[in-house]
Tab-separated table of C-alpha atoms in Angstrom:
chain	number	residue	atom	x	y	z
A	1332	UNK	CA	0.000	0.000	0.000
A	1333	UNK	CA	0.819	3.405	-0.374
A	1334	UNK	CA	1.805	6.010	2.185
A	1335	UNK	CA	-0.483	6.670	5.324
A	1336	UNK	CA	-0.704	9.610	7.534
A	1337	UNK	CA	-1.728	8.889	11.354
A	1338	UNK	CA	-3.156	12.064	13.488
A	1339	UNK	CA	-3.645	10.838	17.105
A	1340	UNK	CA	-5.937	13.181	19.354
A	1341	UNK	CA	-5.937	14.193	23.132
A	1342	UNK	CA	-7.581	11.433	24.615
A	1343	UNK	CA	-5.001	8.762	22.405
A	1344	UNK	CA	-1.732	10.455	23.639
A	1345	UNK	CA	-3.318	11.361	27.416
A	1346	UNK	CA	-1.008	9.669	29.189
A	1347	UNK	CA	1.875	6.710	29.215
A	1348	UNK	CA	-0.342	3.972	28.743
A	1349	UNK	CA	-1.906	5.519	25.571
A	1350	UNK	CA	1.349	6.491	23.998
A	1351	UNK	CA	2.188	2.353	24.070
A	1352	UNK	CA	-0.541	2.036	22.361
A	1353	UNK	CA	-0.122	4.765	19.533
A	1354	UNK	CA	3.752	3.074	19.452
A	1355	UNK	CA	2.072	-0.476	18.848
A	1356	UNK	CA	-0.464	1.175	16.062
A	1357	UNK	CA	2.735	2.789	13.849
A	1358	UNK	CA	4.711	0.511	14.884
A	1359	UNK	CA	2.426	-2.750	13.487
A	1360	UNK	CA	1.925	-0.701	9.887
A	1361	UNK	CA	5.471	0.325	8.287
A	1362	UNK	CA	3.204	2.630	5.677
A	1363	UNK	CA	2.602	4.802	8.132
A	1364	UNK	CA	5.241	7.268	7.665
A	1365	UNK	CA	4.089	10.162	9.300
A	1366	UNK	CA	2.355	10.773	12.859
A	1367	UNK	CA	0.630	14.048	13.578
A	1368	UNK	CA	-0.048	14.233	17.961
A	1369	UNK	CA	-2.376	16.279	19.680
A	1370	UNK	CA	-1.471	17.674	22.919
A	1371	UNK	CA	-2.313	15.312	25.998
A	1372	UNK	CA	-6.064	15.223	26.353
A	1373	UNK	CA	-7.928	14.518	29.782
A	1374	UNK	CA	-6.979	11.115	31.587
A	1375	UNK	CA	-10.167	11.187	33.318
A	1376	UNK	CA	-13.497	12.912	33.877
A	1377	UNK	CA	-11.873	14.926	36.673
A	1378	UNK	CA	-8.774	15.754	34.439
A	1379	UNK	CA	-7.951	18.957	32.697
A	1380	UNK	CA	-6.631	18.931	29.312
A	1381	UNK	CA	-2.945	20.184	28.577
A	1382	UNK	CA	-4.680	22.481	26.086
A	1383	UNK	CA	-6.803	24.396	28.421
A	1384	UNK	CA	-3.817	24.173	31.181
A	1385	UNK	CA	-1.512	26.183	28.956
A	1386	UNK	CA	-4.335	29.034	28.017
A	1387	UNK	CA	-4.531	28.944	31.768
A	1388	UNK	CA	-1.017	29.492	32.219
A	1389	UNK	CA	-0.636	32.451	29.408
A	1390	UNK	CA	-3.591	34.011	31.555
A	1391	UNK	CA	-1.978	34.022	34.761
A	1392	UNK	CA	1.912	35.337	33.622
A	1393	UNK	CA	3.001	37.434	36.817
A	1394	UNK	CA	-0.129	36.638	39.134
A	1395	UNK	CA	-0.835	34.667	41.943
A	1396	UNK	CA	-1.722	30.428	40.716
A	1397	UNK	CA	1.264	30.750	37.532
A	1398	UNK	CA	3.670	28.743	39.196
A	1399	UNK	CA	1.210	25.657	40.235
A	1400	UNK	CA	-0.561	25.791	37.243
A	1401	UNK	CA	3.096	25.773	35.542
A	1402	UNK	CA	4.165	22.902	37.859
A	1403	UNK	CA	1.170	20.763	36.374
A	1404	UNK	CA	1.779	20.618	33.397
A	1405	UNK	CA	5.799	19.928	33.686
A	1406	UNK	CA	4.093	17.275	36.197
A	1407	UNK	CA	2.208	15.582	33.619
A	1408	UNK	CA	4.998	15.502	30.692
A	1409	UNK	CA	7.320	14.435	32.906
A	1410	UNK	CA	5.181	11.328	34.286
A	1411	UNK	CA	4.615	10.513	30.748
A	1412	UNK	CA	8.886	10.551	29.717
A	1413	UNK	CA	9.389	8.563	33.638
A	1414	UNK	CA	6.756	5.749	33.112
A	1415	UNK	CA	7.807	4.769	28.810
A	1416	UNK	CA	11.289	5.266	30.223
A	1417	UNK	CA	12.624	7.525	27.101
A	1418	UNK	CA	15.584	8.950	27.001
A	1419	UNK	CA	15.049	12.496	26.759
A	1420	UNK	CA	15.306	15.232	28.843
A	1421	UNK	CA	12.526	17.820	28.170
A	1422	UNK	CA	13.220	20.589	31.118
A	1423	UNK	CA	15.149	23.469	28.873
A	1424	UNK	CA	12.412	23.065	26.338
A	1425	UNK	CA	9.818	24.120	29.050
A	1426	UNK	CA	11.606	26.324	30.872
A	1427	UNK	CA	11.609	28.185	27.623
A	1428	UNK	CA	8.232	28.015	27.463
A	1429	UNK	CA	7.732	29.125	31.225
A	1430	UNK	CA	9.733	32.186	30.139
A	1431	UNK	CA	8.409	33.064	27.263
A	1432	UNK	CA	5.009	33.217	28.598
A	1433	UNK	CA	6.106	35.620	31.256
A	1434	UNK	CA	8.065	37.931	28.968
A	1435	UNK	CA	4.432	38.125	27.255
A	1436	UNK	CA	3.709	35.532	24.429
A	1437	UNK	CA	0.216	35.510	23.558
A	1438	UNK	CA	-2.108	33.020	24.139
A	1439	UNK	CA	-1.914	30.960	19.922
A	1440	UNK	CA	1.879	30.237	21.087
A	1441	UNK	CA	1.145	29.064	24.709
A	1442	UNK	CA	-1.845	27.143	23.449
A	1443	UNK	CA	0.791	25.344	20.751
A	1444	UNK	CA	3.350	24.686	23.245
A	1445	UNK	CA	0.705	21.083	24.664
A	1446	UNK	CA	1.415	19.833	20.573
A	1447	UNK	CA	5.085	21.211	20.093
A	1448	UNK	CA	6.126	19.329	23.735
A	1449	UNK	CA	4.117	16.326	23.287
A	1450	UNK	CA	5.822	15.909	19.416
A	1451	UNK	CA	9.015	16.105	20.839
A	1452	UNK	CA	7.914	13.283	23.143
A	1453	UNK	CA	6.719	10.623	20.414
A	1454	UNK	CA	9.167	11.426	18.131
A	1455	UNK	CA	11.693	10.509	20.233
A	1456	UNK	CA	9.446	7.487	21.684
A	1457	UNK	CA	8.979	6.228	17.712
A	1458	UNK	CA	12.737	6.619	16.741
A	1459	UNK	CA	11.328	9.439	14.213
A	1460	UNK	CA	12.436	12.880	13.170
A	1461	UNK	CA	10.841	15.675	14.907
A	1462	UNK	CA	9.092	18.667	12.407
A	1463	UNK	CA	8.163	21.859	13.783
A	1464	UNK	CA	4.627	22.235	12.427
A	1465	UNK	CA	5.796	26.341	12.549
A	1466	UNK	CA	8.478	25.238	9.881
A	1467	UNK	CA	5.665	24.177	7.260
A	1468	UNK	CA	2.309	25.498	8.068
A	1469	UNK	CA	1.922	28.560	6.436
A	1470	UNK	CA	-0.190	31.673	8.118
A	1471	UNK	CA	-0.565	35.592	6.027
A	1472	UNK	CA	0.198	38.450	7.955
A	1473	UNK	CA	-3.592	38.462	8.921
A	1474	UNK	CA	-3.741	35.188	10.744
A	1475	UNK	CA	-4.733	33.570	7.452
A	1476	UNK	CA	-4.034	29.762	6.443
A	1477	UNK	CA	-2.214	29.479	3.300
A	1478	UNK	CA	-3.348	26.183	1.666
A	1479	UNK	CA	-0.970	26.448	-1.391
A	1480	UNK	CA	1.980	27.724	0.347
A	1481	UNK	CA	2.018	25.415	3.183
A	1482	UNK	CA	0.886	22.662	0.658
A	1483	UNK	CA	4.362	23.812	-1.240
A	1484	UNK	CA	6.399	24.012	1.635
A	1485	UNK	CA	5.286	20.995	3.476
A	1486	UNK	CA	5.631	18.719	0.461
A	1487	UNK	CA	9.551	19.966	-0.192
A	1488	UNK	CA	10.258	19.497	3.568
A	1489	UNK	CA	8.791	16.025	3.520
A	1490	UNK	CA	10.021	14.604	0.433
A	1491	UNK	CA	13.057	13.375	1.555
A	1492	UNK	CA	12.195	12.311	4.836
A	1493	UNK	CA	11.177	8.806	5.549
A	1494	UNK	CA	9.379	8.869	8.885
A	1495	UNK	CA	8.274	12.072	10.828
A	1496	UNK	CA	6.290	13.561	13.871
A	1497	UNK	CA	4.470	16.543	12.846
A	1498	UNK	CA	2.779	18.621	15.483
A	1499	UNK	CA	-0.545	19.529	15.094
A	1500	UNK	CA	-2.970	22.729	15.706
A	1501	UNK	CA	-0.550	24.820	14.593
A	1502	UNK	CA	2.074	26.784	12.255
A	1503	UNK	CA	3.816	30.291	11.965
A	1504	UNK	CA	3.351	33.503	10.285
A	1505	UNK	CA	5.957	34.971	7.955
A	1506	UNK	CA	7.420	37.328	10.757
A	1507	UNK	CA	7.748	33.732	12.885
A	1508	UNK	CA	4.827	34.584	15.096
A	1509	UNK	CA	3.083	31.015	15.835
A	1510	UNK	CA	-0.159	30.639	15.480
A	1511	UNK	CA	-2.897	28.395	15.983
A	1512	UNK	CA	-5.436	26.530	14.129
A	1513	UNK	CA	-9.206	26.716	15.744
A	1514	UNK	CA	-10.004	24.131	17.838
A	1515	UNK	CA	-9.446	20.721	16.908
A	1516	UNK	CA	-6.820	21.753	14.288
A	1517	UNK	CA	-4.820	18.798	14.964
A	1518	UNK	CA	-7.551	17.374	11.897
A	1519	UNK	CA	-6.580	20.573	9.369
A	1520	UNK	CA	-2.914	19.480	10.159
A	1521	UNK	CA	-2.827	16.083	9.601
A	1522	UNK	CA	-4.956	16.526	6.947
A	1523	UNK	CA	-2.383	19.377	4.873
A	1524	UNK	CA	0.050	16.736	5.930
A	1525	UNK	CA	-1.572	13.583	3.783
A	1526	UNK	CA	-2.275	16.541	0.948
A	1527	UNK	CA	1.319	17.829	0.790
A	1528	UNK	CA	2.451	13.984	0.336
A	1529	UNK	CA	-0.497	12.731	-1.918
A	1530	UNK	CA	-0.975	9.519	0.918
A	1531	UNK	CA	-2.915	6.597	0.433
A	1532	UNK	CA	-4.930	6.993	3.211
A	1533	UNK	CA	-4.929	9.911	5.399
A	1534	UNK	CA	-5.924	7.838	9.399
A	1535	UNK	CA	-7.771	9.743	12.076
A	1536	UNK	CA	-7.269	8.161	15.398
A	1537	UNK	CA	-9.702	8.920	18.428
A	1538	UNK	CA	-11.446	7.314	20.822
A	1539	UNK	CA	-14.640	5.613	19.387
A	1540	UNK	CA	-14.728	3.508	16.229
A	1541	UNK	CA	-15.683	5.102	13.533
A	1542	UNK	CA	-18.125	8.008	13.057
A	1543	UNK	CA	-21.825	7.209	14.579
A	1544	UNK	CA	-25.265	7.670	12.894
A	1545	UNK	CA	-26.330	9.883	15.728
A	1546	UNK	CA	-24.515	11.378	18.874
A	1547	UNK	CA	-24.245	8.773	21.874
A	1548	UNK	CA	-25.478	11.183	24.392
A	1549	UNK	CA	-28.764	11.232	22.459
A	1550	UNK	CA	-29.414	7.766	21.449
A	1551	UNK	CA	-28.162	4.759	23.063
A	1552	UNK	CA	-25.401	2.840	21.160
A	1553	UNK	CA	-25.708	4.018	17.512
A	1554	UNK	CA	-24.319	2.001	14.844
A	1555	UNK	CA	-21.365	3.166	13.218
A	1556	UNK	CA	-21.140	4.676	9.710
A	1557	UNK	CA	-18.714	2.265	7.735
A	1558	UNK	CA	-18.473	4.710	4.709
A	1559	UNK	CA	-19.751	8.290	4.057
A	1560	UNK	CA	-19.214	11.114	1.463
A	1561	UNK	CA	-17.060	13.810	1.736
A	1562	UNK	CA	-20.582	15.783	1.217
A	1563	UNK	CA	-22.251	13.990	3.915
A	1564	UNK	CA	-19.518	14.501	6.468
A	1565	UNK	CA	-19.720	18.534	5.908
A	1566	UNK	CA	-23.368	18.700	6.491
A	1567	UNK	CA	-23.233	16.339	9.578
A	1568	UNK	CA	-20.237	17.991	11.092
A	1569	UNK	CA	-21.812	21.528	10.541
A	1570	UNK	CA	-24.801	20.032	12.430
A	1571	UNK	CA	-23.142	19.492	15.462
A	1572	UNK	CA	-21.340	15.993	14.592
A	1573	UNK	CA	-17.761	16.350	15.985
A	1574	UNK	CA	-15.547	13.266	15.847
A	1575	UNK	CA	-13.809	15.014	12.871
A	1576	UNK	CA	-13.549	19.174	12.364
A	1577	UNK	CA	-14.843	20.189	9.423
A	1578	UNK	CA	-12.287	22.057	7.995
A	1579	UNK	CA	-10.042	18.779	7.722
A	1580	UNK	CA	-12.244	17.423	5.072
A	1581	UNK	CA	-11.013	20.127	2.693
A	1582	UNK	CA	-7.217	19.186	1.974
A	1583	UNK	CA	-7.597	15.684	1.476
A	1584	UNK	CA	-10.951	16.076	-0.410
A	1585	UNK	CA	-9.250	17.958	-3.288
A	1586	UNK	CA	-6.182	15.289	-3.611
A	1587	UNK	CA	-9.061	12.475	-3.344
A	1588	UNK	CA	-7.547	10.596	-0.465
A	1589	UNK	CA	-9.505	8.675	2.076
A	1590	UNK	CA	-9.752	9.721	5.613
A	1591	UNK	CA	-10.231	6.713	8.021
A	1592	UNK	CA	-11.454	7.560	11.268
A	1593	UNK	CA	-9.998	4.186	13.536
A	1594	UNK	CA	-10.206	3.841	17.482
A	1595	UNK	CA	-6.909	4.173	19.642
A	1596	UNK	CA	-8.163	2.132	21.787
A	1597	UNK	CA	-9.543	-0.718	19.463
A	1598	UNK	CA	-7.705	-0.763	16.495
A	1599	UNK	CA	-9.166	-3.995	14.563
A	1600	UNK	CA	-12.662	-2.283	14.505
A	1601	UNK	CA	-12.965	-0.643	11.060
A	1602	UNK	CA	-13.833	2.365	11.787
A	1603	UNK	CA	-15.542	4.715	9.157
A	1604	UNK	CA	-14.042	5.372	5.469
A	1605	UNK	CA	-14.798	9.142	4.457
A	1606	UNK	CA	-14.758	8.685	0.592
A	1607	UNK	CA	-15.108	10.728	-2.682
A	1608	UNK	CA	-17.994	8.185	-3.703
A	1609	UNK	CA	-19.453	5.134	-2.072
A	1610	UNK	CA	-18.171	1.496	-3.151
A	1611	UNK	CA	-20.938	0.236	-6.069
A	1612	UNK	CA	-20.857	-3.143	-4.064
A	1613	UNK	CA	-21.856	-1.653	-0.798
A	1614	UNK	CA	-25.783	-1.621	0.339
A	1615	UNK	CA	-26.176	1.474	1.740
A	1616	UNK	CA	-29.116	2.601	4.152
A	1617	UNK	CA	-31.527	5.179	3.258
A	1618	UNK	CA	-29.834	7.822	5.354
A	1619	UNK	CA	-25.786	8.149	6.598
A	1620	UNK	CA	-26.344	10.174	9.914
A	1621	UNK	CA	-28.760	12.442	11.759
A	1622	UNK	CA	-26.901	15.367	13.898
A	1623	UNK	CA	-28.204	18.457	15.224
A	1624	UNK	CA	-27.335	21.882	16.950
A	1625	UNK	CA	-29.900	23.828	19.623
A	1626	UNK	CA	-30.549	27.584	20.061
A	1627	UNK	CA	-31.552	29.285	16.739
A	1628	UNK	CA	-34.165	32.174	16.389
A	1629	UNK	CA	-36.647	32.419	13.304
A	1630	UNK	CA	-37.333	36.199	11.895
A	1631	UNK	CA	-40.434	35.493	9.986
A	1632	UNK	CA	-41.542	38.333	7.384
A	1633	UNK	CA	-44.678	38.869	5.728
A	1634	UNK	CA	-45.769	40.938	3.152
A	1635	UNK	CA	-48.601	41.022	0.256
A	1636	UNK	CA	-47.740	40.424	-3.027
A	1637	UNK	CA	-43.750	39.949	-1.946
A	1638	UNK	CA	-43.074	38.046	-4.967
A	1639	UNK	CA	-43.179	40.609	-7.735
A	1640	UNK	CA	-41.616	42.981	-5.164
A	1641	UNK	CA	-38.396	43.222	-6.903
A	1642	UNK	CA	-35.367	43.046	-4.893
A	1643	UNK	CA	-37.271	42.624	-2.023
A	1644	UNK	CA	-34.538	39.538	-1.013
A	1645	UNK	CA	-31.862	41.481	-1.661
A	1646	UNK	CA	-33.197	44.171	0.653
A	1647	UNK	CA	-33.453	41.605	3.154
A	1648	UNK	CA	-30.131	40.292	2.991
A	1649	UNK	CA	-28.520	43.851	2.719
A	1650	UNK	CA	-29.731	44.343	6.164
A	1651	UNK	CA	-27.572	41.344	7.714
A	1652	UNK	CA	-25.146	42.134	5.929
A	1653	UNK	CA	-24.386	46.123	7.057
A	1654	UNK	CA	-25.040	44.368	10.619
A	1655	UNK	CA	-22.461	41.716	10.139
A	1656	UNK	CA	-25.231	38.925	10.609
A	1657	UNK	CA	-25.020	35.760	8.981
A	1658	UNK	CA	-27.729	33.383	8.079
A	1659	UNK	CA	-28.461	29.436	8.290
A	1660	UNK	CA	-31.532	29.242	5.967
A	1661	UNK	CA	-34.459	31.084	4.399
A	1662	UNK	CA	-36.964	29.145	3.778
A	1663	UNK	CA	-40.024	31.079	1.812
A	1664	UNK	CA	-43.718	31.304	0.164
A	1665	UNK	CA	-45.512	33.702	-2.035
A	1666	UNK	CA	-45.704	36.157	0.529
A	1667	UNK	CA	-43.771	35.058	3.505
A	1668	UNK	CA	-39.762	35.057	3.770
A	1669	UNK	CA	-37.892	33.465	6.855
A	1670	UNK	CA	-34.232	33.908	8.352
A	1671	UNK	CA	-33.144	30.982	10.125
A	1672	UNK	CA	-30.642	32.678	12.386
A	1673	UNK	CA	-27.978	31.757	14.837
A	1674	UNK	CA	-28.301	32.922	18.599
A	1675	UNK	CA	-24.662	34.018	18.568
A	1676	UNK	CA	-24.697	35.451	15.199
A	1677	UNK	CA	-28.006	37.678	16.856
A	1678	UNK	CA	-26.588	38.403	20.743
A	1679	UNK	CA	-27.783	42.265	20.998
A	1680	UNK	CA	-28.675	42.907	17.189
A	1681	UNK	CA	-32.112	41.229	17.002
A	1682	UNK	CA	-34.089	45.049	17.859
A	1683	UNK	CA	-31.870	46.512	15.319
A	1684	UNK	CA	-32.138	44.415	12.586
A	1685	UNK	CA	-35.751	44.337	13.229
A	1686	UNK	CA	-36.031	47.890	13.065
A	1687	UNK	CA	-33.448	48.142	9.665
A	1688	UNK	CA	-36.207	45.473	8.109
A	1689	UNK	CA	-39.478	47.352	8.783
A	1690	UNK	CA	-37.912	51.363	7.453
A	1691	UNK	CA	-36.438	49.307	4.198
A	1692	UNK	CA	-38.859	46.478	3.311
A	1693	UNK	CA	-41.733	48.108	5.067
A	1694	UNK	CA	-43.473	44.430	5.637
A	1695	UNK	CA	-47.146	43.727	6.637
A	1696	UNK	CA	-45.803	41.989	9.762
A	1697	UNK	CA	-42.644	40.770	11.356
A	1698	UNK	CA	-42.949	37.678	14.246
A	1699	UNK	CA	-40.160	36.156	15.925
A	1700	UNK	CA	-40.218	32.623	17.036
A	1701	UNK	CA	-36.847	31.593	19.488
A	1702	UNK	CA	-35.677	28.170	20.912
A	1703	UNK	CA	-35.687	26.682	17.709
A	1704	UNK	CA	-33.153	23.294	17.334
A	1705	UNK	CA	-32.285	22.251	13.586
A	1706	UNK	CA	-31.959	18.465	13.101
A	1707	UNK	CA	-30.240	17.512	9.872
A	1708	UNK	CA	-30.845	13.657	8.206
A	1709	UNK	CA	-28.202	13.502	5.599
A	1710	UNK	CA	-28.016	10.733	2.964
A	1711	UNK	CA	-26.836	9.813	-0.500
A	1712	UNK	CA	-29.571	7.189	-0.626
A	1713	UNK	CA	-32.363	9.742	-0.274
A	1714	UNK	CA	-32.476	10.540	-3.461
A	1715	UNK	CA	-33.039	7.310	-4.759
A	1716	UNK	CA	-35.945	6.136	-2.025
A	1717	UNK	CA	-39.421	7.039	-2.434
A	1718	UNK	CA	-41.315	8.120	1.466
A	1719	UNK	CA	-38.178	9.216	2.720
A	1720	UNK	CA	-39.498	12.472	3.908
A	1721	UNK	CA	-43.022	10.847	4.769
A	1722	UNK	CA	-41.345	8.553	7.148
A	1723	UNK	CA	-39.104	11.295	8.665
A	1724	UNK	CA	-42.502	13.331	9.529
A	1725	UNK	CA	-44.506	10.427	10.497
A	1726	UNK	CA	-41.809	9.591	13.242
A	1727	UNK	CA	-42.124	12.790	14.408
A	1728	UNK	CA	-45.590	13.118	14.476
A	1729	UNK	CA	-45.810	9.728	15.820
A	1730	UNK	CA	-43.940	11.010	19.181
A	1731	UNK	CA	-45.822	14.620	19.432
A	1732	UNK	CA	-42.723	16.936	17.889
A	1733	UNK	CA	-44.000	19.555	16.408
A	1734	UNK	CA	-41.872	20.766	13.470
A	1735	UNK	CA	-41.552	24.683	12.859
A	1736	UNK	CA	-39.244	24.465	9.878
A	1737	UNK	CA	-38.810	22.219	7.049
A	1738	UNK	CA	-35.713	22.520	4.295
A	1739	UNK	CA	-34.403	20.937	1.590
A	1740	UNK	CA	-30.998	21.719	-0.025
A	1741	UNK	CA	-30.781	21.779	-3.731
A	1742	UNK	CA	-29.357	18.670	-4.217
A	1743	UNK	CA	-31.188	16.147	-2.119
A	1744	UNK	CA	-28.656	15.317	0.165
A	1745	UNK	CA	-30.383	16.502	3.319
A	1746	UNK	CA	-33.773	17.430	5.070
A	1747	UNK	CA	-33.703	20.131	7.739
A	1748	UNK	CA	-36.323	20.584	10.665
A	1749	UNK	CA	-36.638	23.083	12.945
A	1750	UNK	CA	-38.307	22.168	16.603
A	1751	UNK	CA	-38.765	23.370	19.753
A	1752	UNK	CA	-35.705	23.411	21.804
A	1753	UNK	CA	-37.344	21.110	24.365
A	1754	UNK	CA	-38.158	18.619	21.619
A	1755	UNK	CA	-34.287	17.880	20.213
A	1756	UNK	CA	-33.569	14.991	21.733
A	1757	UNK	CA	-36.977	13.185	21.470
A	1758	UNK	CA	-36.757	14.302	17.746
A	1759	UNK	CA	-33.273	13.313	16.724
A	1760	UNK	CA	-34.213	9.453	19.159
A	1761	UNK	CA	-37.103	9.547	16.749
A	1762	UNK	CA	-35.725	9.741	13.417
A	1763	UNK	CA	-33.283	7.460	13.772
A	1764	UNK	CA	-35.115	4.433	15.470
A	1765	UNK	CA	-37.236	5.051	12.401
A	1766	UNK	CA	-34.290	4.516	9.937
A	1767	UNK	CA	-32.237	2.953	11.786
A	1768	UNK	CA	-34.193	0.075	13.648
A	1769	UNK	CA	-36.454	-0.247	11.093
A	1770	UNK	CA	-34.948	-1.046	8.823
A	1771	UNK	CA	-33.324	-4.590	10.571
């Protein structure tokens, strides 16, 4: 097989005991050539993450709690370096960091510091050549990521290298300033990484097997996806679906390489193959997943005759748009128009905007409807199976949800509802025992 990039999260490099593992993983698969690490995640409920100790830290330089906060973290690398027994002494390394955060480094570089430490640690665990992720992920002068540059860049740097630890959620900007991807970057990273070196397969390792038809905290033990689109993953992470972040999907989508999201902790299970197109020989269900986000307020316009207004839309849109306001949907009729809107996008603009809509489109009436949740049942096999929607409705009349909103994107792949806040969990159990357990 070809090459393979392996990005390990938090909860997969959390302490000594997971690090065997992720050694065992590489170790058992000599195409994997390159290993991008997250920074230790939480060991237990009760745990903090390195991540959120080091933001801690950069807000504390010079006041009272610095030092113990400081001491936990060299606490926790150090345990990890004492139990695998690695030779490798890692105290001038964060002693620099110690000092640069009190000489005033900003929050992206102490946030880095969890992934540049913990690379230093595998890569010298797995006998590979440590690559500061500053080195070949490319930032503007505006905090911008620079696919083609760092796509460039990385590629020349790895070319002649034959195994490497990359560390993730991170890279530089041109004056050497570090910083950070958003949350969950490790994903964008490994993924630029797999790009950059056209791999085979581009491995995601976590802690559950695969990506699940609906989130666990919802409905009790969902099966697992064993393939999905690149088109269905973006609408079900947007949703609220988070074993992957979004913005990973992008790099290896336009080189065409498979992501396979595997368990740390199990690694015969499958997992789930994120592919361009799904296999001809496999039977796939009706739907892929069903995923979710709460608090979203609906700005519901009416006025007569609204369809030969011209530029009535535009009007609408021009309004959000001198109010920096972004929308989810706008579902309409002959003479109605809705905005599907975010809660954060709205915090302290809502009066405004309504104001800004009655002086310009001078409406017939403007209600507002809040605690709206959007539920979003994504599927390639939608298309191609007649009652999909009537089932979807009948489950949820069938268990008393009332739907406010109902959307369809232009090409079939998904059907949106919007319903009460209190009714998200009942709705999203709903749909899927009606696809899911159904249909076995």
């Amino acid at each position: 097989m070809g090459i393979k990039v392996a990005k390990f999260g938090g909860s997969s490099l959390a302490n000594a005991t997971q690090f065997e593992r992720v050694r065992a993983i590489v170790k058992g698969d000599d195409d994997i050539r390159f290993v991008v690490p997250s920074a230790p995640g939480k060991r237990n409920n009760n745990d903090e993450k390195i991540t959120d100790l080091l933001y801690k830290l950069q807000s504390l330089a010079n006041k009272d709690g610095f030092n113990k906060t400081y001491q936990k973290i060299e606490d926790r690398y150090s345990e990890i370096i004492k139990t695998l027994n690695i030779d490798l002494d890692l105290a001038a390394d964060l002693e620099k960091v110690k000092t640069d955060i009190l000489n005033g480094a900003d929050a992206d570089y102490a946030a880095s510091r969890g992934e540049f430490l913990n690379g230093i640690i595998l890569a010298n665990y797995l006998g590979y050549e440590f690559i500061d992720a500053a080195e070949v992920i490319c930032f503007d002068e505006n905090g911008k990521l620079l696919f083609e540059k760092t796509n460039e860049t990385m590629a020349k740097r790895l070319n002649d290298c034959n195994n490497a630890v990359i560390p993730g959620f991170y890279g530089a900007q041109p004056c050497g300033r570090v910083k950070t991807l958003s949350r969950g970057g490790s994903d964008v990273t490994g993924a630029l990484v797999a790009g950059a070196i056209n791999a085979e397969v581009y491995q995601n390792w976590t802690d559950v097997s695969g990506f699940l038809v609906a989130d666990p905290r919802i409905v009790d033990n969902p099966d697992v996806i064993k393939y999905i689109t690149y088109k269905e993953l973006r609408e079900l992470s947007y949703m609220g679906a988070t074993v992957l972040h979004e913005e990973a999907i992008f790099p290896v989508r336009r080189a065409g390489i498979p992501i396979n999201v595997k368990n740390t902790n199990a690694p015969l299970d499958e997992g789930t193959l994120i592919v361009q197109t799904i296999p001809d020989d496999y039977e796939s269900k009706p739907i892929t997943g069903v995923a979710g986000r709460k608090g979203f307020t609906v700005i519901a316009i009416e006025k007569a005759m609204m369809n030969s207004e011209v530029g009535f839309g535009q009007r609408v849109l021009d309004v959000l748009a001198r109010r920096g306001v972004s929308f989810e949907h706008m579902p309409t009729g002959i003479d109605t128009l809705s905005l599907v809107i975010s809660d954060v996008e709205l915090s302290g603009k809502l009066d405004v905007i309504i104001n800004d809509l009655n002086a310009v489109c001078n409406p017939d009436s403007i209600e507002i409807f809040k605690n709206l949740a959007l539920i979003a049942t994504v599927g390639q096999g939608m298309i191609r199976n007649i009652g999909i929607s009537a089932k979807l409705f009948g489950a949820l009349a069938k268990n008393n949800v009332n739907i406010r909103m109902i959307d369809q994107g232009s090409s079939e792949l998904n059907i949106i509802v919007g319903v009460e806040i209190d009714d998200f969990e009942v709705a999203v159990c709903s749909i899927y025992n009606a696809f899911m357990k159904d249909e076995k």
